């Protein structure tokens, strides 16, 4: 008979450090970011898993005019795990650019593109040895408010290296 896994009894220890900041060099430029470091281990029935994570992100906001602004996001995440089965090292990098156009105080149009690149390397699954995947996305969203009725419409297309392209849409109303 196999053993039953009970997560409530697995001892663990993690140490986490975070640093967040914000900087506004001018009235029209804002920068904020976060850095996180997490290290530790969990003792499972099969043995100890050591864990390291390093995460950083930057968020830029550029106010072009009173009715147009541009948001740029960059992030990098790295995770490493080592246990009795082997090791895993994963890196995810992300870039997003999205301008917003305010048509009036109740309406805006927002568009954007993003790119996510993932790299995985592990000894546990040979098919994942140095595997690289990307996801490219684009979207368009519109929002307006008329007499207290909020209307939103949006379309999005994602292109995944492995799974192909997929489109979605959203229509919503709230009063």
PDB file of N, CA and C in Angstrom, residues 32-38 52-60 73-80 89-96 115-119:
ATOM      1  N   UNK A  32       8.091  52.614 -10.092  1.00  0.00           N
ATOM      2  CA  UNK A  32       8.002  51.844  -8.855  1.00  0.00           C
ATOM      3  C   UNK A  32       8.499  50.439  -9.134  1.00  0.00           C
ATOM      4  N   UNK A  33       8.911  49.760  -8.100  1.00  0.00           N
ATOM      5  CA  UNK A  33       9.444  48.417  -8.289  1.00  0.00           C
ATOM      6  C   UNK A  33       9.464  47.622  -7.012  1.00  0.00           C
ATOM      7  N   UNK A  34       9.724  46.341  -7.169  1.00  0.00           N
ATOM      8  CA  UNK A  34       9.816  45.413  -6.045  1.00  0.00           C
ATOM      9  C   UNK A  34      10.938  44.421  -6.293  1.00  0.00           C
ATOM     10  N   UNK A  35      11.601  44.053  -5.238  1.00  0.00           N
ATOM     11  CA  UNK A  35      12.611  42.996  -5.269  1.00  0.00           C
ATOM     12  C   UNK A  35      12.282  42.033  -4.141  1.00  0.00           C
ATOM     13  N   UNK A  36      12.360  40.756  -4.417  1.00  0.00           N
ATOM     14  CA  UNK A  36      12.039  39.739  -3.420  1.00  0.00           C
ATOM     15  C   UNK A  36      13.075  38.630  -3.486  1.00  0.00           C
ATOM     16  N   UNK A  37      13.502  38.174  -2.334  1.00  0.00           N
ATOM     17  CA  UNK A  37      14.382  37.015  -2.220  1.00  0.00           C
ATOM     18  C   UNK A  37      13.727  36.071  -1.224  1.00  0.00           C
ATOM     19  N   UNK A  38      13.627  34.800  -1.603  1.00  0.00           N
ATOM     20  CA  UNK A  38      13.026  33.799  -0.720  1.00  0.00           C
ATOM     21  C   UNK A  38      13.908  32.565  -0.749  1.00  0.00           C
ATOM     22  N   UNK A  52      15.008  28.357  -3.683  1.00  0.00           N
ATOM     23  CA  UNK A  52      15.493  29.731  -3.795  1.00  0.00           C
ATOM     24  C   UNK A  52      14.653  30.445  -4.848  1.00  0.00           C
ATOM     25  N   UNK A  53      14.260  31.678  -4.550  1.00  0.00           N
ATOM     26  CA  UNK A  53      13.504  32.466  -5.532  1.00  0.00           C
ATOM     27  C   UNK A  53      14.018  33.897  -5.495  1.00  0.00           C
ATOM     28  N   UNK A  54      14.241  34.450  -6.675  1.00  0.00           N
ATOM     29  CA  UNK A  54      14.672  35.828  -6.838  1.00  0.00           C
ATOM     30  C   UNK A  54      13.719  36.487  -7.824  1.00  0.00           C
ATOM     31  N   UNK A  55      13.025  37.544  -7.385  1.00  0.00           N
ATOM     32  CA  UNK A  55      12.018  38.188  -8.217  1.00  0.00           C
ATOM     33  C   UNK A  55      12.261  39.689  -8.227  1.00  0.00           C
ATOM     34  N   UNK A  56      12.120  40.297  -9.396  1.00  0.00           N
ATOM     35  CA  UNK A  56      12.193  41.753  -9.490  1.00  0.00           C
ATOM     36  C   UNK A  56      11.226  42.236 -10.556  1.00  0.00           C
ATOM     37  N   UNK A  57      10.631  43.398 -10.309  1.00  0.00           N
ATOM     38  CA  UNK A  57       9.790  44.004 -11.330  1.00  0.00           C
ATOM     39  C   UNK A  57       9.910  45.522 -11.267  1.00  0.00           C
ATOM     40  N   UNK A  58       9.783  46.137 -12.416  1.00  0.00           N
ATOM     41  CA  UNK A  58       9.792  47.586 -12.553  1.00  0.00           C
ATOM     42  C   UNK A  58       8.542  47.997 -13.306  1.00  0.00           C
ATOM     43  N   UNK A  59       7.928  49.072 -12.870  1.00  0.00           N
ATOM     44  CA  UNK A  59       6.702  49.573 -13.478  1.00  0.00           C
ATOM     45  C   UNK A  59       6.898  51.061 -13.752  1.00  0.00           C
ATOM     46  N   UNK A  60       6.909  51.451 -15.037  1.00  0.00           N
ATOM     47  CA  UNK A  60       7.084  52.839 -15.449  1.00  0.00           C
ATOM     48  C   UNK A  60       5.745  53.389 -15.910  1.00  0.00           C
ATOM     49  N   UNK A  73       5.937  47.690 -18.153  1.00  0.00           N
ATOM     50  CA  UNK A  73       6.267  46.787 -17.038  1.00  0.00           C
ATOM     51  C   UNK A  73       7.343  45.809 -17.484  1.00  0.00           C
ATOM     52  N   UNK A  74       8.323  45.623 -16.614  1.00  0.00           N
ATOM     53  CA  UNK A  74       9.398  44.657 -16.823  1.00  0.00           C
ATOM     54  C   UNK A  74       9.498  43.796 -15.574  1.00  0.00           C
ATOM     55  N   UNK A  75       9.691  42.490 -15.747  1.00  0.00           N
ATOM     56  CA  UNK A  75       9.905  41.645 -14.573  1.00  0.00           C
ATOM     57  C   UNK A  75      10.817  40.477 -14.915  1.00  0.00           C
ATOM     58  N   UNK A  76      11.443  39.973 -13.879  1.00  0.00           N
ATOM     59  CA  UNK A  76      12.335  38.824 -13.994  1.00  0.00           C
ATOM     60  C   UNK A  76      12.135  37.965 -12.748  1.00  0.00           C
ATOM     61  N   UNK A  77      11.914  36.690 -12.943  1.00  0.00           N
ATOM     62  CA  UNK A  77      11.702  35.770 -11.834  1.00  0.00           C
ATOM     63  C   UNK A  77      12.585  34.543 -12.049  1.00  0.00           C
ATOM     64  N   UNK A  78      13.332  34.164 -11.041  1.00  0.00           N
ATOM     65  CA  UNK A  78      14.150  32.950 -11.129  1.00  0.00           C
ATOM     66  C   UNK A  78      13.867  32.082  -9.911  1.00  0.00           C
ATOM     67  N   UNK A  79      13.586  30.802 -10.168  1.00  0.00           N
ATOM     68  CA  UNK A  79      13.345  29.837  -9.104  1.00  0.00           C
ATOM     69  C   UNK A  79      14.299  28.673  -9.262  1.00  0.00           C
ATOM     70  N   UNK A  80      14.824  28.213  -8.129  1.00  0.00           N
ATOM     71  CA  UNK A  80      15.682  27.029  -8.119  1.00  0.00           C
ATOM     72  C   UNK A  80      15.215  26.110  -6.993  1.00  0.00           C
ATOM     73  N   UNK A  89      15.554  24.580 -12.402  1.00  0.00           N
ATOM     74  CA  UNK A  89      15.907  25.982 -12.499  1.00  0.00           C
ATOM     75  C   UNK A  89      14.998  26.603 -13.548  1.00  0.00           C
ATOM     76  N   UNK A  90      14.211  27.582 -13.147  1.00  0.00           N
ATOM     77  CA  UNK A  90      13.290  28.229 -14.073  1.00  0.00           C
ATOM     78  C   UNK A  90      13.447  29.732 -14.056  1.00  0.00           C
ATOM     79  N   UNK A  91      13.382  30.333 -15.235  1.00  0.00           N
ATOM     80  CA  UNK A  91      13.479  31.781 -15.371  1.00  0.00           C
ATOM     81  C   UNK A  91      12.298  32.255 -16.207  1.00  0.00           C
ATOM     82  N   UNK A  92      11.626  33.294 -15.732  1.00  0.00           N
ATOM     83  CA  UNK A  92      10.542  33.920 -16.476  1.00  0.00           C
ATOM     84  C   UNK A  92      10.849  35.401 -16.608  1.00  0.00           C
ATOM     85  N   UNK A  93      10.816  35.901 -17.837  1.00  0.00           N
ATOM     86  CA  UNK A  93      11.025  37.324 -18.098  1.00  0.00           C
ATOM     87  C   UNK A  93       9.779  37.867 -18.795  1.00  0.00           C
ATOM     88  N   UNK A  94       9.408  39.111 -18.453  1.00  0.00           N
ATOM     89  CA  UNK A  94       8.141  39.664 -18.926  1.00  0.00           C
ATOM     90  C   UNK A  94       8.313  41.129 -19.297  1.00  0.00           C
ATOM     91  N   UNK A  95       7.685  41.524 -20.415  1.00  0.00           N
ATOM     92  CA  UNK A  95       7.642  42.912 -20.846  1.00  0.00           C
ATOM     93  C   UNK A  95       6.222  43.226 -21.301  1.00  0.00           C
ATOM     94  N   UNK A  96       5.693  44.343 -20.844  1.00  0.00           N
ATOM     95  CA  UNK A  96       4.353  44.769 -21.229  1.00  0.00           C
ATOM     96  C   UNK A  96       4.375  46.269 -21.528  1.00  0.00           C
ATOM     97  N   UNK A 115       5.072  40.350 -23.822  1.00  0.00           N
ATOM     98  CA  UNK A 115       5.912  39.225 -24.232  1.00  0.00           C
ATOM     99  C   UNK A 115       6.442  38.563 -22.967  1.00  0.00           C
ATOM    100  N   UNK A 116       6.236  37.273 -22.859  1.00  0.00           N
ATOM    101  CA  UNK A 116       6.734  36.497 -21.719  1.00  0.00           C
ATOM    102  C   UNK A 116       7.600  35.373 -22.254  1.00  0.00           C
ATOM    103  N   UNK A 117       8.799  35.243 -21.690  1.00  0.00           N
ATOM    104  CA  UNK A 117       9.759  34.231 -22.123  1.00  0.00           C
ATOM    105  C   UNK A 117      10.093  33.364 -20.911  1.00  0.00           C
ATOM    106  N   UNK A 118       9.906  32.061 -21.040  1.00  0.00           N
ATOM    107  CA  UNK A 118      10.167  31.139 -19.942  1.00  0.00           C
ATOM    108  C   UNK A 118      11.239  30.141 -20.348  1.00  0.00           C
ATOM    109  N   UNK A 119      12.164  29.904 -19.446  1.00  0.00           N
ATOM    110  CA  UNK A 119      13.234  28.928 -19.656  1.00  0.00           C
ATOM    111  C   UNK A 119      13.213  27.976 -18.465  1.00  0.00           C
TER     112      UNK A 119
END
